[in-house]
Coordinates of C-alpha atoms in Angstrom, one line a residue:
X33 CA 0.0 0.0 0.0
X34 CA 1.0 3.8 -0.9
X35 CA 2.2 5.2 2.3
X36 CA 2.1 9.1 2.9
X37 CA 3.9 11.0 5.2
X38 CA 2.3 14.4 5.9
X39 CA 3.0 17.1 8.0
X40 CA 3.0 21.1 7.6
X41 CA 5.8 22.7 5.8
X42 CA 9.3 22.8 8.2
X43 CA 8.3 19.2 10.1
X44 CA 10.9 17.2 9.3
X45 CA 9.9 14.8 6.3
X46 CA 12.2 15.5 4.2
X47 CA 14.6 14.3 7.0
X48 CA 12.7 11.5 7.5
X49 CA 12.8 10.6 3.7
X50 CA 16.3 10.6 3.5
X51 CA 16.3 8.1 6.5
X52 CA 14.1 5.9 4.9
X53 CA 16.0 5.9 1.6
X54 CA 19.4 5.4 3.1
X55 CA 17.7 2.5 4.9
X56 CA 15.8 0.9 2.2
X57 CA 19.3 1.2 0.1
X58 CA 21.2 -1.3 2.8
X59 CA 18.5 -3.4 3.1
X60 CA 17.3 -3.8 -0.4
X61 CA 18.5 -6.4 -2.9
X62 CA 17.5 -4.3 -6.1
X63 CA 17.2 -0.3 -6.9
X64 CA 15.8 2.2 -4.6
X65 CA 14.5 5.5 -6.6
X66 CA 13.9 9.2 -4.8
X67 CA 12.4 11.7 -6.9
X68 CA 12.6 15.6 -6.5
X69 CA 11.4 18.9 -7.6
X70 CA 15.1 20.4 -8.3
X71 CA 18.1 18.3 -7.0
X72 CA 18.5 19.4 -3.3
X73 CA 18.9 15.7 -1.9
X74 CA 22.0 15.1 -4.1
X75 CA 24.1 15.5 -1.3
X76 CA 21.9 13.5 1.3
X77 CA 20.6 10.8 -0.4
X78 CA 23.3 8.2 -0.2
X79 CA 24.9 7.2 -4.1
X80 CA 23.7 4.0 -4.9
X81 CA 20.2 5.1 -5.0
X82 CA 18.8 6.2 -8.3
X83 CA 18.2 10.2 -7.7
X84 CA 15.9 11.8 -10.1
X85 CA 15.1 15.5 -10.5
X86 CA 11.3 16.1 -12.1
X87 CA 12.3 19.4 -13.1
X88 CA 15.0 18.0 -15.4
X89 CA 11.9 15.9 -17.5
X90 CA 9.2 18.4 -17.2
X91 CA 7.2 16.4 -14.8
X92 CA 4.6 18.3 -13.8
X93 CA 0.5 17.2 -12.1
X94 CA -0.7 14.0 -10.7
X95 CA -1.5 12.0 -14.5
X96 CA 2.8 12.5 -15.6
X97 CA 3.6 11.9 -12.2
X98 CA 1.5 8.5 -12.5
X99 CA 3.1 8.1 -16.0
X100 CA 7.0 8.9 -14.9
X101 CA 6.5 6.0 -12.1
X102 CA 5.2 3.9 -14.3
X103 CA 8.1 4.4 -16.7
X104 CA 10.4 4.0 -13.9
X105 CA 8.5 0.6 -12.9
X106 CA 8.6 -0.6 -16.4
X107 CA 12.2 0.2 -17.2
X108 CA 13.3 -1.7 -14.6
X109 CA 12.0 -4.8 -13.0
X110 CA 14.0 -4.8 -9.9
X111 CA 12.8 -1.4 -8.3
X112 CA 12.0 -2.2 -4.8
X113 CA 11.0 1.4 -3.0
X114 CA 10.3 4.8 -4.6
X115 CA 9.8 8.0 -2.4
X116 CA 8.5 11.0 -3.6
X117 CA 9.5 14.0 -1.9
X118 CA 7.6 17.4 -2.4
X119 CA 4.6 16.1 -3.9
X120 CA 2.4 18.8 -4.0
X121 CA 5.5 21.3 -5.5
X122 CA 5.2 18.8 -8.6
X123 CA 1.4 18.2 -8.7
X124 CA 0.1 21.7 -8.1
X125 CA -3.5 20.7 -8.2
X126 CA -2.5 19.8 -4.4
X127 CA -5.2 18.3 -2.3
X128 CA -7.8 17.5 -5.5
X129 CA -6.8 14.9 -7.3
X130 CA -4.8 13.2 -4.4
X131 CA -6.9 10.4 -4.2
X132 CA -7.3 9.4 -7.3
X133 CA -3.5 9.3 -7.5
X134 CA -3.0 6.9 -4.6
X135 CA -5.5 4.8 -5.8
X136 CA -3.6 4.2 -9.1
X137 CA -0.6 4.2 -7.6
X138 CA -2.1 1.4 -5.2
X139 CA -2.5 -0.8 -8.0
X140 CA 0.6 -0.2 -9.7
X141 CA 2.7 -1.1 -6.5
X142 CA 0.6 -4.2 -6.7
X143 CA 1.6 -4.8 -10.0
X144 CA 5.4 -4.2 -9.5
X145 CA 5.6 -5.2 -5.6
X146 CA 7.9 -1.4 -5.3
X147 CA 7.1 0.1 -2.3
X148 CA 6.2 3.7 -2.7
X149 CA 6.0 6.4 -0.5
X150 CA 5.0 10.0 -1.1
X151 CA 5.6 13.2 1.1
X152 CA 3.1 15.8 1.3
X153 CA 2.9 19.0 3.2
X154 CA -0.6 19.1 4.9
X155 CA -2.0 18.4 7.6
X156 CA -4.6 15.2 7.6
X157 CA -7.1 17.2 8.6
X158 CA -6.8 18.7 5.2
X159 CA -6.4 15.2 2.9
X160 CA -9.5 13.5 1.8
X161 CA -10.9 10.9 4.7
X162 CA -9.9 7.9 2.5
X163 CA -6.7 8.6 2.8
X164 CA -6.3 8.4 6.5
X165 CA -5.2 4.6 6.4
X166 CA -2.1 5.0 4.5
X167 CA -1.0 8.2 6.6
X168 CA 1.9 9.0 8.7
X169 CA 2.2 12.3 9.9
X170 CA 5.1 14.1 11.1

């Protein structure tokens, strides 16, 4: 399952996504992937995960978002994590939509057995009620 971790702007998930990725990198016996709006984890996100800067392939709203993962997922067969960081920066449409994106991401993961985690700056109070299963706030 999709797992989003939330919290307002300044709470520390992009610390915690750098923890998780470092972690998922030692533990993982194929590719870990972090994507970013611009490439300000280059230096924190350890080497031997795949970096990837949205910016750099015009990646931009929920539906390219969906399609750039599933590139990602189809390109390579042994992707075992993905983290998104600054989710809402690359899908501006923000909270509407944001369901409809987890869903499909849902069955993808199911599909590809990647684990995929997004971060978003809100609080839950603000995400739809659906959502508040696969939420970890910060």
């Amino acid at each position: 399952m999709v797992t989003l971790i939330i919290g307002k702007k300044g709470s520390g998930k992009t610390k915690k996504l750098i923890q998780l990725a470092n972690e998922s990198v030692a533990r993982s016996s194929g590719n870990v992937v972090v994507i970013d709006k611009g490439a300000k984890l280059t230096y924190d996100v350890t080497h031997k995960a795949r970096l990837i800067d949205t910016d750099a392939y015009g990646v931009k709203g929920y539906d390219m978002l969906y399609g750039f993962i599933s590139g990602i997922c189809a390109g390579n067969y042994d992707v075992t994590d993905i983290f998104v960081d600054s989710t809402f920066k690359i899908c501006t449409e923000g909270v509407s939509g944001i369901e409809a994106f987890v869903t499909k991401l849902n069955e993808l993961e199911k599909e590809t057995e990647a684990n995929i985690t997004l971060l978003v700056s809100a609080g839950e109070e603000a995400l739809p009620s659906g959502l508040s299963a696969v939420c970890e706030e910060i």
